[in-house]
């Protein structure tokens, strides 16, 4: 009888230990993916690389006046996941010109919008076509990193895609990160 009581006590204790913890609901705003910082940014699949996160608005403006920029690739991320490269991303910039305009792809022929810079934020202008009642709202992009060297440079830029649905990514914390290359 003593053996049964001891065995029962051990089993009950084991069940209590196993069932404790992780009872709290998961906070969707908690960031569990790899993050930028200390001179590093994450790229596709969460790979960390060296990058200049500490640049000035003047350096950014100079880089945008000096070089044409082409989007090399992009990927999605939310607070938990980082995707691999995405081959096509519609309605987003593909070229940033030295004249203050950006080319955007969509189902129509190439569109061009103007942009402004404030701090580390690049804002594309509103597009409004009064004849067709078509419009595109201004969109903000955060320039996360800017690396300029003798071969040109790299720029890393994010924008929020709240409400966008992609695979198992959280539409409330969805972003796209674009990697840009300076054209010589």
mmCIF file with all atom_site columns, C-alpha atoms in Angstrom:
data_model
loop_
_atom_site.group_PDB
_atom_site.id
_atom_site.type_symbol
_atom_site.label_atom_id
_atom_site.label_alt_id
_atom_site.label_comp_id
_atom_site.label_asym_id
_atom_site.label_entity_id
_atom_site.label_seq_id
_atom_site.pdbx_PDB_ins_code
_atom_site.Cartn_x
_atom_site.Cartn_y
_atom_site.Cartn_z
_atom_site.occupancy
_atom_site.B_iso_or_equiv
_atom_site.pdbx_formal_charge
_atom_site.auth_seq_id
_atom_site.auth_comp_id
_atom_site.auth_asym_id
_atom_site.auth_atom_id
_atom_site.pdbx_PDB_model_num
ATOM 1   C CA . UNK A 1 1   ? 0.000   0.000  0.000   1.00 0.00 ? 1   UNK A CA 1
ATOM 2   C CA . UNK A 1 2   ? 2.895   2.360  0.842   1.00 0.00 ? 2   UNK A CA 1
ATOM 3   C CA . UNK A 1 3   ? 4.395   1.728  -2.603  1.00 0.00 ? 3   UNK A CA 1
ATOM 4   C CA . UNK A 1 4   ? 1.108   2.669  -4.284  1.00 0.00 ? 4   UNK A CA 1
ATOM 5   C CA . UNK A 1 5   ? 0.880   5.909  -2.286  1.00 0.00 ? 5   UNK A CA 1
ATOM 6   C CA . UNK A 1 6   ? 4.488   6.823  -3.109  1.00 0.00 ? 6   UNK A CA 1
ATOM 7   C CA . UNK A 1 7   ? 3.967   5.930  -6.774  1.00 0.00 ? 7   UNK A CA 1
ATOM 8   C CA . UNK A 1 8   ? 0.755   7.984  -6.874  1.00 0.00 ? 8   UNK A CA 1
ATOM 9   C CA . UNK A 1 9   ? 2.536   10.955 -5.220  1.00 0.00 ? 9   UNK A CA 1
ATOM 10  C CA . UNK A 1 10  ? 5.406   10.785 -7.725  1.00 0.00 ? 10  UNK A CA 1
ATOM 11  C CA . UNK A 1 11  ? 3.006   10.660 -10.681 1.00 0.00 ? 11  UNK A CA 1
ATOM 12  C CA . UNK A 1 12  ? 0.895   13.534 -9.318  1.00 0.00 ? 12  UNK A CA 1
ATOM 13  C CA . UNK A 1 13  ? 4.017   15.636 -8.716  1.00 0.00 ? 13  UNK A CA 1
ATOM 14  C CA . UNK A 1 14  ? 5.301   14.905 -12.219 1.00 0.00 ? 14  UNK A CA 1
ATOM 15  C CA . UNK A 1 15  ? 1.969   15.916 -13.744 1.00 0.00 ? 15  UNK A CA 1
ATOM 16  C CA . UNK A 1 16  ? 1.968   19.189 -11.771 1.00 0.00 ? 16  UNK A CA 1
ATOM 17  C CA . UNK A 1 17  ? 5.500   20.005 -12.929 1.00 0.00 ? 17  UNK A CA 1
ATOM 18  C CA . UNK A 1 18  ? 4.700   19.225 -16.567 1.00 0.00 ? 18  UNK A CA 1
ATOM 19  C CA . UNK A 1 19  ? 1.438   21.177 -16.553 1.00 0.00 ? 19  UNK A CA 1
ATOM 20  C CA . UNK A 1 20  ? 2.921   24.303 -14.960 1.00 0.00 ? 20  UNK A CA 1
ATOM 21  C CA . UNK A 1 21  ? 4.256   27.075 -17.165 1.00 0.00 ? 21  UNK A CA 1
ATOM 22  C CA . UNK A 1 22  ? 3.229   28.357 -20.599 1.00 0.00 ? 22  UNK A CA 1
ATOM 23  C CA . UNK A 1 23  ? -0.321  28.838 -19.321 1.00 0.00 ? 23  UNK A CA 1
ATOM 24  C CA . UNK A 1 24  ? -0.289  32.533 -20.239 1.00 0.00 ? 24  UNK A CA 1
ATOM 25  C CA . UNK A 1 25  ? -1.621  33.514 -23.640 1.00 0.00 ? 25  UNK A CA 1
ATOM 26  C CA . UNK A 1 26  ? 1.016   34.461 -26.212 1.00 0.00 ? 26  UNK A CA 1
ATOM 27  C CA . UNK A 1 27  ? 1.330   38.237 -26.638 1.00 0.00 ? 27  UNK A CA 1
ATOM 28  C CA . UNK A 1 28  ? 1.187   38.925 -30.408 1.00 0.00 ? 28  UNK A CA 1
ATOM 29  C CA . UNK A 1 29  ? 3.192   42.144 -29.904 1.00 0.00 ? 29  UNK A CA 1
ATOM 30  C CA . UNK A 1 30  ? 6.087   40.298 -28.248 1.00 0.00 ? 30  UNK A CA 1
ATOM 31  C CA . UNK A 1 31  ? 9.021   40.198 -30.658 1.00 0.00 ? 31  UNK A CA 1
ATOM 32  C CA . UNK A 1 32  ? 10.671  36.777 -30.722 1.00 0.00 ? 32  UNK A CA 1
ATOM 33  C CA . UNK A 1 33  ? 12.423  36.973 -34.115 1.00 0.00 ? 33  UNK A CA 1
ATOM 34  C CA . UNK A 1 34  ? 15.989  38.223 -34.537 1.00 0.00 ? 34  UNK A CA 1
ATOM 35  C CA . UNK A 1 35  ? 16.230  42.027 -34.306 1.00 0.00 ? 35  UNK A CA 1
ATOM 36  C CA . UNK A 1 36  ? 18.395  44.881 -35.616 1.00 0.00 ? 36  UNK A CA 1
ATOM 37  C CA . UNK A 1 37  ? 20.954  46.519 -33.343 1.00 0.00 ? 37  UNK A CA 1
ATOM 38  C CA . UNK A 1 38  ? 24.633  46.916 -32.437 1.00 0.00 ? 38  UNK A CA 1
ATOM 39  C CA . UNK A 1 39  ? 25.659  47.518 -36.047 1.00 0.00 ? 39  UNK A CA 1
ATOM 40  C CA . UNK A 1 40  ? 23.720  44.521 -37.380 1.00 0.00 ? 40  UNK A CA 1
ATOM 41  C CA . UNK A 1 41  ? 20.489  44.140 -39.372 1.00 0.00 ? 41  UNK A CA 1
ATOM 42  C CA . UNK A 1 42  ? 18.587  41.012 -40.248 1.00 0.00 ? 42  UNK A CA 1
ATOM 43  C CA . UNK A 1 43  ? 18.065  39.933 -43.812 1.00 0.00 ? 43  UNK A CA 1
ATOM 44  C CA . UNK A 1 44  ? 16.042  37.084 -45.317 1.00 0.00 ? 44  UNK A CA 1
ATOM 45  C CA . UNK A 1 45  ? 15.601  34.012 -43.090 1.00 0.00 ? 45  UNK A CA 1
ATOM 46  C CA . UNK A 1 46  ? 16.833  36.077 -40.110 1.00 0.00 ? 46  UNK A CA 1
ATOM 47  C CA . UNK A 1 47  ? 20.478  36.210 -41.197 1.00 0.00 ? 47  UNK A CA 1
ATOM 48  C CA . UNK A 1 48  ? 22.359  39.003 -39.371 1.00 0.00 ? 48  UNK A CA 1
ATOM 49  C CA . UNK A 1 49  ? 24.808  41.170 -41.354 1.00 0.00 ? 49  UNK A CA 1
ATOM 50  C CA . UNK A 1 50  ? 26.914  44.240 -40.564 1.00 0.00 ? 50  UNK A CA 1
ATOM 51  C CA . UNK A 1 51  ? 25.221  47.539 -41.462 1.00 0.00 ? 51  UNK A CA 1
ATOM 52  C CA . UNK A 1 52  ? 25.413  51.247 -40.706 1.00 0.00 ? 52  UNK A CA 1
ATOM 53  C CA . UNK A 1 53  ? 22.369  52.056 -38.575 1.00 0.00 ? 53  UNK A CA 1
ATOM 54  C CA . UNK A 1 54  ? 23.824  55.368 -37.396 1.00 0.00 ? 54  UNK A CA 1
ATOM 55  C CA . UNK A 1 55  ? 23.674  57.733 -40.367 1.00 0.00 ? 55  UNK A CA 1
ATOM 56  C CA . UNK A 1 56  ? 22.341  61.282 -40.609 1.00 0.00 ? 56  UNK A CA 1
ATOM 57  C CA . UNK A 1 57  ? 19.542  62.777 -42.696 1.00 0.00 ? 57  UNK A CA 1
ATOM 58  C CA . UNK A 1 58  ? 22.212  64.717 -44.602 1.00 0.00 ? 58  UNK A CA 1
ATOM 59  C CA . UNK A 1 59  ? 24.056  61.480 -45.477 1.00 0.00 ? 59  UNK A CA 1
ATOM 60  C CA . UNK A 1 60  ? 20.791  59.932 -46.650 1.00 0.00 ? 60  UNK A CA 1
ATOM 61  C CA . UNK A 1 61  ? 19.884  62.964 -48.770 1.00 0.00 ? 61  UNK A CA 1
ATOM 62  C CA . UNK A 1 62  ? 23.379  62.973 -50.319 1.00 0.00 ? 62  UNK A CA 1
ATOM 63  C CA . UNK A 1 63  ? 23.136  59.237 -51.138 1.00 0.00 ? 63  UNK A CA 1
ATOM 64  C CA . UNK A 1 64  ? 19.731  59.745 -52.777 1.00 0.00 ? 64  UNK A CA 1
ATOM 65  C CA . UNK A 1 65  ? 21.050  62.687 -54.860 1.00 0.00 ? 65  UNK A CA 1
ATOM 66  C CA . UNK A 1 66  ? 24.264  60.938 -55.846 1.00 0.00 ? 66  UNK A CA 1
ATOM 67  C CA . UNK A 1 67  ? 22.996  57.462 -56.798 1.00 0.00 ? 67  UNK A CA 1
ATOM 68  C CA . UNK A 1 68  ? 20.064  55.869 -58.560 1.00 0.00 ? 68  UNK A CA 1
ATOM 69  C CA . UNK A 1 69  ? 18.846  52.973 -56.362 1.00 0.00 ? 69  UNK A CA 1
ATOM 70  C CA . UNK A 1 70  ? 17.466  49.630 -57.588 1.00 0.00 ? 70  UNK A CA 1
ATOM 71  C CA . UNK A 1 71  ? 15.587  47.220 -55.378 1.00 0.00 ? 71  UNK A CA 1
ATOM 72  C CA . UNK A 1 72  ? 17.552  43.959 -55.318 1.00 0.00 ? 72  UNK A CA 1
ATOM 73  C CA . UNK A 1 73  ? 15.089  41.868 -53.343 1.00 0.00 ? 73  UNK A CA 1
ATOM 74  C CA . UNK A 1 74  ? 12.653  41.932 -50.464 1.00 0.00 ? 74  UNK A CA 1
ATOM 75  C CA . UNK A 1 75  ? 11.132  39.688 -47.809 1.00 0.00 ? 75  UNK A CA 1
ATOM 76  C CA . UNK A 1 76  ? 8.321   39.732 -45.250 1.00 0.00 ? 76  UNK A CA 1
ATOM 77  C CA . UNK A 1 77  ? 8.597   39.652 -41.487 1.00 0.00 ? 77  UNK A CA 1
ATOM 78  C CA . UNK A 1 78  ? 6.363   39.946 -38.459 1.00 0.00 ? 78  UNK A CA 1
ATOM 79  C CA . UNK A 1 79  ? 7.124   39.812 -34.724 1.00 0.00 ? 79  UNK A CA 1
ATOM 80  C CA . UNK A 1 80  ? 7.916   36.093 -34.884 1.00 0.00 ? 80  UNK A CA 1
ATOM 81  C CA . UNK A 1 81  ? 8.973   35.149 -38.435 1.00 0.00 ? 81  UNK A CA 1
ATOM 82  C CA . UNK A 1 82  ? 11.288  36.244 -41.225 1.00 0.00 ? 82  UNK A CA 1
ATOM 83  C CA . UNK A 1 83  ? 10.616  34.922 -44.747 1.00 0.00 ? 83  UNK A CA 1
ATOM 84  C CA . UNK A 1 84  ? 13.014  33.978 -47.493 1.00 0.00 ? 84  UNK A CA 1
ATOM 85  C CA . UNK A 1 85  ? 13.382  36.241 -50.537 1.00 0.00 ? 85  UNK A CA 1
ATOM 86  C CA . UNK A 1 86  ? 10.229  37.157 -52.394 1.00 0.00 ? 86  UNK A CA 1
ATOM 87  C CA . UNK A 1 87  ? 10.496  37.219 -56.149 1.00 0.00 ? 87  UNK A CA 1
ATOM 88  C CA . UNK A 1 88  ? 7.746   39.742 -56.861 1.00 0.00 ? 88  UNK A CA 1
ATOM 89  C CA . UNK A 1 89  ? 6.266   42.515 -54.741 1.00 0.00 ? 89  UNK A CA 1
ATOM 90  C CA . UNK A 1 90  ? 3.633   44.598 -56.474 1.00 0.00 ? 90  UNK A CA 1
ATOM 91  C CA . UNK A 1 91  ? 2.644   48.172 -55.653 1.00 0.00 ? 91  UNK A CA 1
ATOM 92  C CA . UNK A 1 92  ? 6.054   48.854 -54.101 1.00 0.00 ? 92  UNK A CA 1
ATOM 93  C CA . UNK A 1 93  ? 9.062   50.884 -55.267 1.00 0.00 ? 93  UNK A CA 1
ATOM 94  C CA . UNK A 1 94  ? 11.537  49.302 -57.671 1.00 0.00 ? 94  UNK A CA 1
ATOM 95  C CA . UNK A 1 95  ? 13.751  52.314 -58.493 1.00 0.00 ? 95  UNK A CA 1
ATOM 96  C CA . UNK A 1 96  ? 14.601  55.488 -56.565 1.00 0.00 ? 96  UNK A CA 1
ATOM 97  C CA . UNK A 1 97  ? 15.821  58.299 -58.828 1.00 0.00 ? 97  UNK A CA 1
ATOM 98  C CA . UNK A 1 98  ? 18.165  61.201 -58.093 1.00 0.00 ? 98  UNK A CA 1
ATOM 99  C CA . UNK A 1 99  ? 15.446  63.654 -59.207 1.00 0.00 ? 99  UNK A CA 1
ATOM 100 C CA . UNK A 1 100 ? 13.232  62.934 -56.170 1.00 0.00 ? 100 UNK A CA 1
ATOM 101 C CA . UNK A 1 101 ? 10.928  60.372 -57.811 1.00 0.00 ? 101 UNK A CA 1
ATOM 102 C CA . UNK A 1 102 ? 10.284  56.667 -57.299 1.00 0.00 ? 102 UNK A CA 1
ATOM 103 C CA . UNK A 1 103 ? 9.108   54.073 -59.852 1.00 0.00 ? 103 UNK A CA 1
ATOM 104 C CA . UNK A 1 104 ? 6.432   51.676 -58.606 1.00 0.00 ? 104 UNK A CA 1
ATOM 105 C CA . UNK A 1 105 ? 5.117   48.472 -60.140 1.00 0.00 ? 105 UNK A CA 1
ATOM 106 C CA . UNK A 1 106 ? 1.470   47.555 -60.338 1.00 0.00 ? 106 UNK A CA 1
ATOM 107 C CA . UNK A 1 107 ? -0.869  45.976 -62.883 1.00 0.00 ? 107 UNK A CA 1
ATOM 108 C CA . UNK A 1 108 ? -0.817  49.156 -64.967 1.00 0.00 ? 108 UNK A CA 1
ATOM 109 C CA . UNK A 1 109 ? 2.292   50.485 -66.665 1.00 0.00 ? 109 UNK A CA 1
ATOM 110 C CA . UNK A 1 110 ? 5.002   51.764 -64.384 1.00 0.00 ? 110 UNK A CA 1
ATOM 111 C CA . UNK A 1 111 ? 3.923   54.592 -62.091 1.00 0.00 ? 111 UNK A CA 1
ATOM 112 C CA . UNK A 1 112 ? 6.117   57.323 -60.713 1.00 0.00 ? 112 UNK A CA 1
ATOM 113 C CA . UNK A 1 113 ? 5.696   59.170 -57.428 1.00 0.00 ? 113 UNK A CA 1
ATOM 114 C CA . UNK A 1 114 ? 7.630   61.927 -55.728 1.00 0.00 ? 114 UNK A CA 1
ATOM 115 C CA . UNK A 1 115 ? 9.214   61.457 -52.322 1.00 0.00 ? 115 UNK A CA 1
ATOM 116 C CA . UNK A 1 116 ? 10.401  63.549 -49.399 1.00 0.00 ? 116 UNK A CA 1
ATOM 117 C CA . UNK A 1 117 ? 12.866  62.802 -46.608 1.00 0.00 ? 117 UNK A CA 1
ATOM 118 C CA . UNK A 1 118 ? 12.412  63.672 -42.937 1.00 0.00 ? 118 UNK A CA 1
ATOM 119 C CA . UNK A 1 119 ? 15.000  62.155 -40.614 1.00 0.00 ? 119 UNK A CA 1
ATOM 120 C CA . UNK A 1 120 ? 15.162  58.470 -41.549 1.00 0.00 ? 120 UNK A CA 1
ATOM 121 C CA . UNK A 1 121 ? 11.678  58.415 -43.084 1.00 0.00 ? 121 UNK A CA 1
ATOM 122 C CA . UNK A 1 122 ? 11.155  58.462 -46.844 1.00 0.00 ? 122 UNK A CA 1
ATOM 123 C CA . UNK A 1 123 ? 7.548   59.377 -47.715 1.00 0.00 ? 123 UNK A CA 1
ATOM 124 C CA . UNK A 1 124 ? 6.043   58.720 -51.149 1.00 0.00 ? 124 UNK A CA 1
ATOM 125 C CA . UNK A 1 125 ? 3.513   61.322 -52.211 1.00 0.00 ? 125 UNK A CA 1
ATOM 126 C CA . UNK A 1 126 ? -0.222  60.926 -52.682 1.00 0.00 ? 126 UNK A CA 1
ATOM 127 C CA . UNK A 1 127 ? -1.397  59.980 -56.167 1.00 0.00 ? 127 UNK A CA 1
ATOM 128 C CA . UNK A 1 128 ? -4.882  61.109 -57.116 1.00 0.00 ? 128 UNK A CA 1
ATOM 129 C CA . UNK A 1 129 ? -6.558  60.701 -60.477 1.00 0.00 ? 129 UNK A CA 1
ATOM 130 C CA . UNK A 1 130 ? -9.748  62.797 -60.343 1.00 0.00 ? 130 UNK A CA 1
ATOM 131 C CA . UNK A 1 131 ? -10.998 61.424 -63.665 1.00 0.00 ? 131 UNK A CA 1
ATOM 132 C CA . UNK A 1 132 ? -11.085 57.793 -62.545 1.00 0.00 ? 132 UNK A CA 1
ATOM 133 C CA . UNK A 1 133 ? -11.513 58.297 -58.773 1.00 0.00 ? 133 UNK A CA 1
ATOM 134 C CA . UNK A 1 134 ? -8.286  56.345 -58.307 1.00 0.00 ? 134 UNK A CA 1
ATOM 135 C CA . UNK A 1 135 ? -5.843  57.278 -55.586 1.00 0.00 ? 135 UNK A CA 1
ATOM 136 C CA . UNK A 1 136 ? -2.892  55.880 -53.681 1.00 0.00 ? 136 UNK A CA 1
ATOM 137 C CA . UNK A 1 137 ? -2.222  57.174 -50.190 1.00 0.00 ? 137 UNK A CA 1
ATOM 138 C CA . UNK A 1 138 ? 1.195   58.443 -49.161 1.00 0.00 ? 138 UNK A CA 1
ATOM 139 C CA . UNK A 1 139 ? 3.395   55.651 -47.799 1.00 0.00 ? 139 UNK A CA 1
ATOM 140 C CA . UNK A 1 140 ? 6.206   55.938 -45.262 1.00 0.00 ? 140 UNK A CA 1
ATOM 141 C CA . UNK A 1 141 ? 9.379   53.869 -45.442 1.00 0.00 ? 141 UNK A CA 1
ATOM 142 C CA . UNK A 1 142 ? 11.924  53.677 -42.634 1.00 0.00 ? 142 UNK A CA 1
ATOM 143 C CA . UNK A 1 143 ? 15.493  53.660 -43.896 1.00 0.00 ? 143 UNK A CA 1
ATOM 144 C CA . UNK A 1 144 ? 16.953  51.130 -41.461 1.00 0.00 ? 144 UNK A CA 1
ATOM 145 C CA . UNK A 1 145 ? 20.539  51.133 -42.715 1.00 0.00 ? 145 UNK A CA 1
ATOM 146 C CA . UNK A 1 146 ? 22.651  53.028 -45.211 1.00 0.00 ? 146 UNK A CA 1
ATOM 147 C CA . UNK A 1 147 ? 26.070  51.752 -46.284 1.00 0.00 ? 147 UNK A CA 1
ATOM 148 C CA . UNK A 1 148 ? 28.019  53.809 -48.829 1.00 0.00 ? 148 UNK A CA 1
ATOM 149 C CA . UNK A 1 149 ? 31.404  52.652 -50.159 1.00 0.00 ? 149 UNK A CA 1
ATOM 150 C CA . UNK A 1 150 ? 33.624  53.091 -53.223 1.00 0.00 ? 150 UNK A CA 1
ATOM 151 C CA . UNK A 1 151 ? 31.510  50.556 -55.161 1.00 0.00 ? 151 UNK A CA 1
ATOM 152 C CA . UNK A 1 152 ? 28.227  52.350 -54.489 1.00 0.00 ? 152 UNK A CA 1
ATOM 153 C CA . UNK A 1 153 ? 26.277  51.112 -51.552 1.00 0.00 ? 153 UNK A CA 1
ATOM 154 C CA . UNK A 1 154 ? 23.390  49.312 -49.953 1.00 0.00 ? 154 UNK A CA 1
ATOM 155 C CA . UNK A 1 155 ? 20.234  50.706 -48.377 1.00 0.00 ? 155 UNK A CA 1
ATOM 156 C CA . UNK A 1 156 ? 17.766  48.724 -46.267 1.00 0.00 ? 156 UNK A CA 1
ATOM 157 C CA . UNK A 1 157 ? 14.221  50.029 -46.031 1.00 0.00 ? 157 UNK A CA 1
ATOM 158 C CA . UNK A 1 158 ? 11.061  48.820 -44.211 1.00 0.00 ? 158 UNK A CA 1
ATOM 159 C CA . UNK A 1 159 ? 7.385   49.593 -44.508 1.00 0.00 ? 159 UNK A CA 1
ATOM 160 C CA . UNK A 1 160 ? 4.432   48.343 -42.499 1.00 0.00 ? 160 UNK A CA 1
ATOM 161 C CA . UNK A 1 161 ? 1.893   46.128 -44.255 1.00 0.00 ? 161 UNK A CA 1
ATOM 162 C CA . UNK A 1 162 ? -0.743  45.994 -41.525 1.00 0.00 ? 162 UNK A CA 1
ATOM 163 C CA . UNK A 1 163 ? -3.721  44.014 -42.757 1.00 0.00 ? 163 UNK A CA 1
ATOM 164 C CA . UNK A 1 164 ? -1.769  42.224 -45.493 1.00 0.00 ? 164 UNK A CA 1
ATOM 165 C CA . UNK A 1 165 ? -2.160  38.453 -45.370 1.00 0.00 ? 165 UNK A CA 1
ATOM 166 C CA . UNK A 1 166 ? 0.724   36.179 -46.275 1.00 0.00 ? 166 UNK A CA 1
ATOM 167 C CA . UNK A 1 167 ? 0.982   32.520 -45.252 1.00 0.00 ? 167 UNK A CA 1
ATOM 168 C CA . UNK A 1 168 ? 1.126   32.240 -41.436 1.00 0.00 ? 168 UNK A CA 1
ATOM 169 C CA . UNK A 1 169 ? 2.370   35.770 -40.791 1.00 0.00 ? 169 UNK A CA 1
ATOM 170 C CA . UNK A 1 170 ? 0.500   38.039 -38.365 1.00 0.00 ? 170 UNK A CA 1
ATOM 171 C CA . UNK A 1 171 ? -1.351  40.706 -40.408 1.00 0.00 ? 171 UNK A CA 1
ATOM 172 C CA . UNK A 1 172 ? -1.185  43.088 -37.413 1.00 0.00 ? 172 UNK A CA 1
ATOM 173 C CA . UNK A 1 173 ? 2.637   43.130 -37.291 1.00 0.00 ? 173 UNK A CA 1
ATOM 174 C CA . UNK A 1 174 ? 3.425   42.408 -40.959 1.00 0.00 ? 174 UNK A CA 1
ATOM 175 C CA . UNK A 1 175 ? 6.263   44.362 -42.627 1.00 0.00 ? 175 UNK A CA 1
ATOM 176 C CA . UNK A 1 176 ? 8.283   44.161 -45.802 1.00 0.00 ? 176 UNK A CA 1
ATOM 177 C CA . UNK A 1 177 ? 12.023  44.793 -45.849 1.00 0.00 ? 177 UNK A CA 1
ATOM 178 C CA . UNK A 1 178 ? 13.579  45.910 -49.143 1.00 0.00 ? 178 UNK A CA 1
ATOM 179 C CA . UNK A 1 179 ? 17.269  45.674 -49.958 1.00 0.00 ? 179 UNK A CA 1
ATOM 180 C CA . UNK A 1 180 ? 18.521  48.323 -52.387 1.00 0.00 ? 180 UNK A CA 1
ATOM 181 C CA . UNK A 1 181 ? 21.721  48.633 -54.394 1.00 0.00 ? 181 UNK A CA 1
ATOM 182 C CA . UNK A 1 182 ? 23.237  51.919 -55.583 1.00 0.00 ? 182 UNK A CA 1
ATOM 183 C CA . UNK A 1 183 ? 23.695  52.050 -59.358 1.00 0.00 ? 183 UNK A CA 1
ATOM 184 C CA . UNK A 1 184 ? 27.058  53.437 -60.377 1.00 0.00 ? 184 UNK A CA 1
#
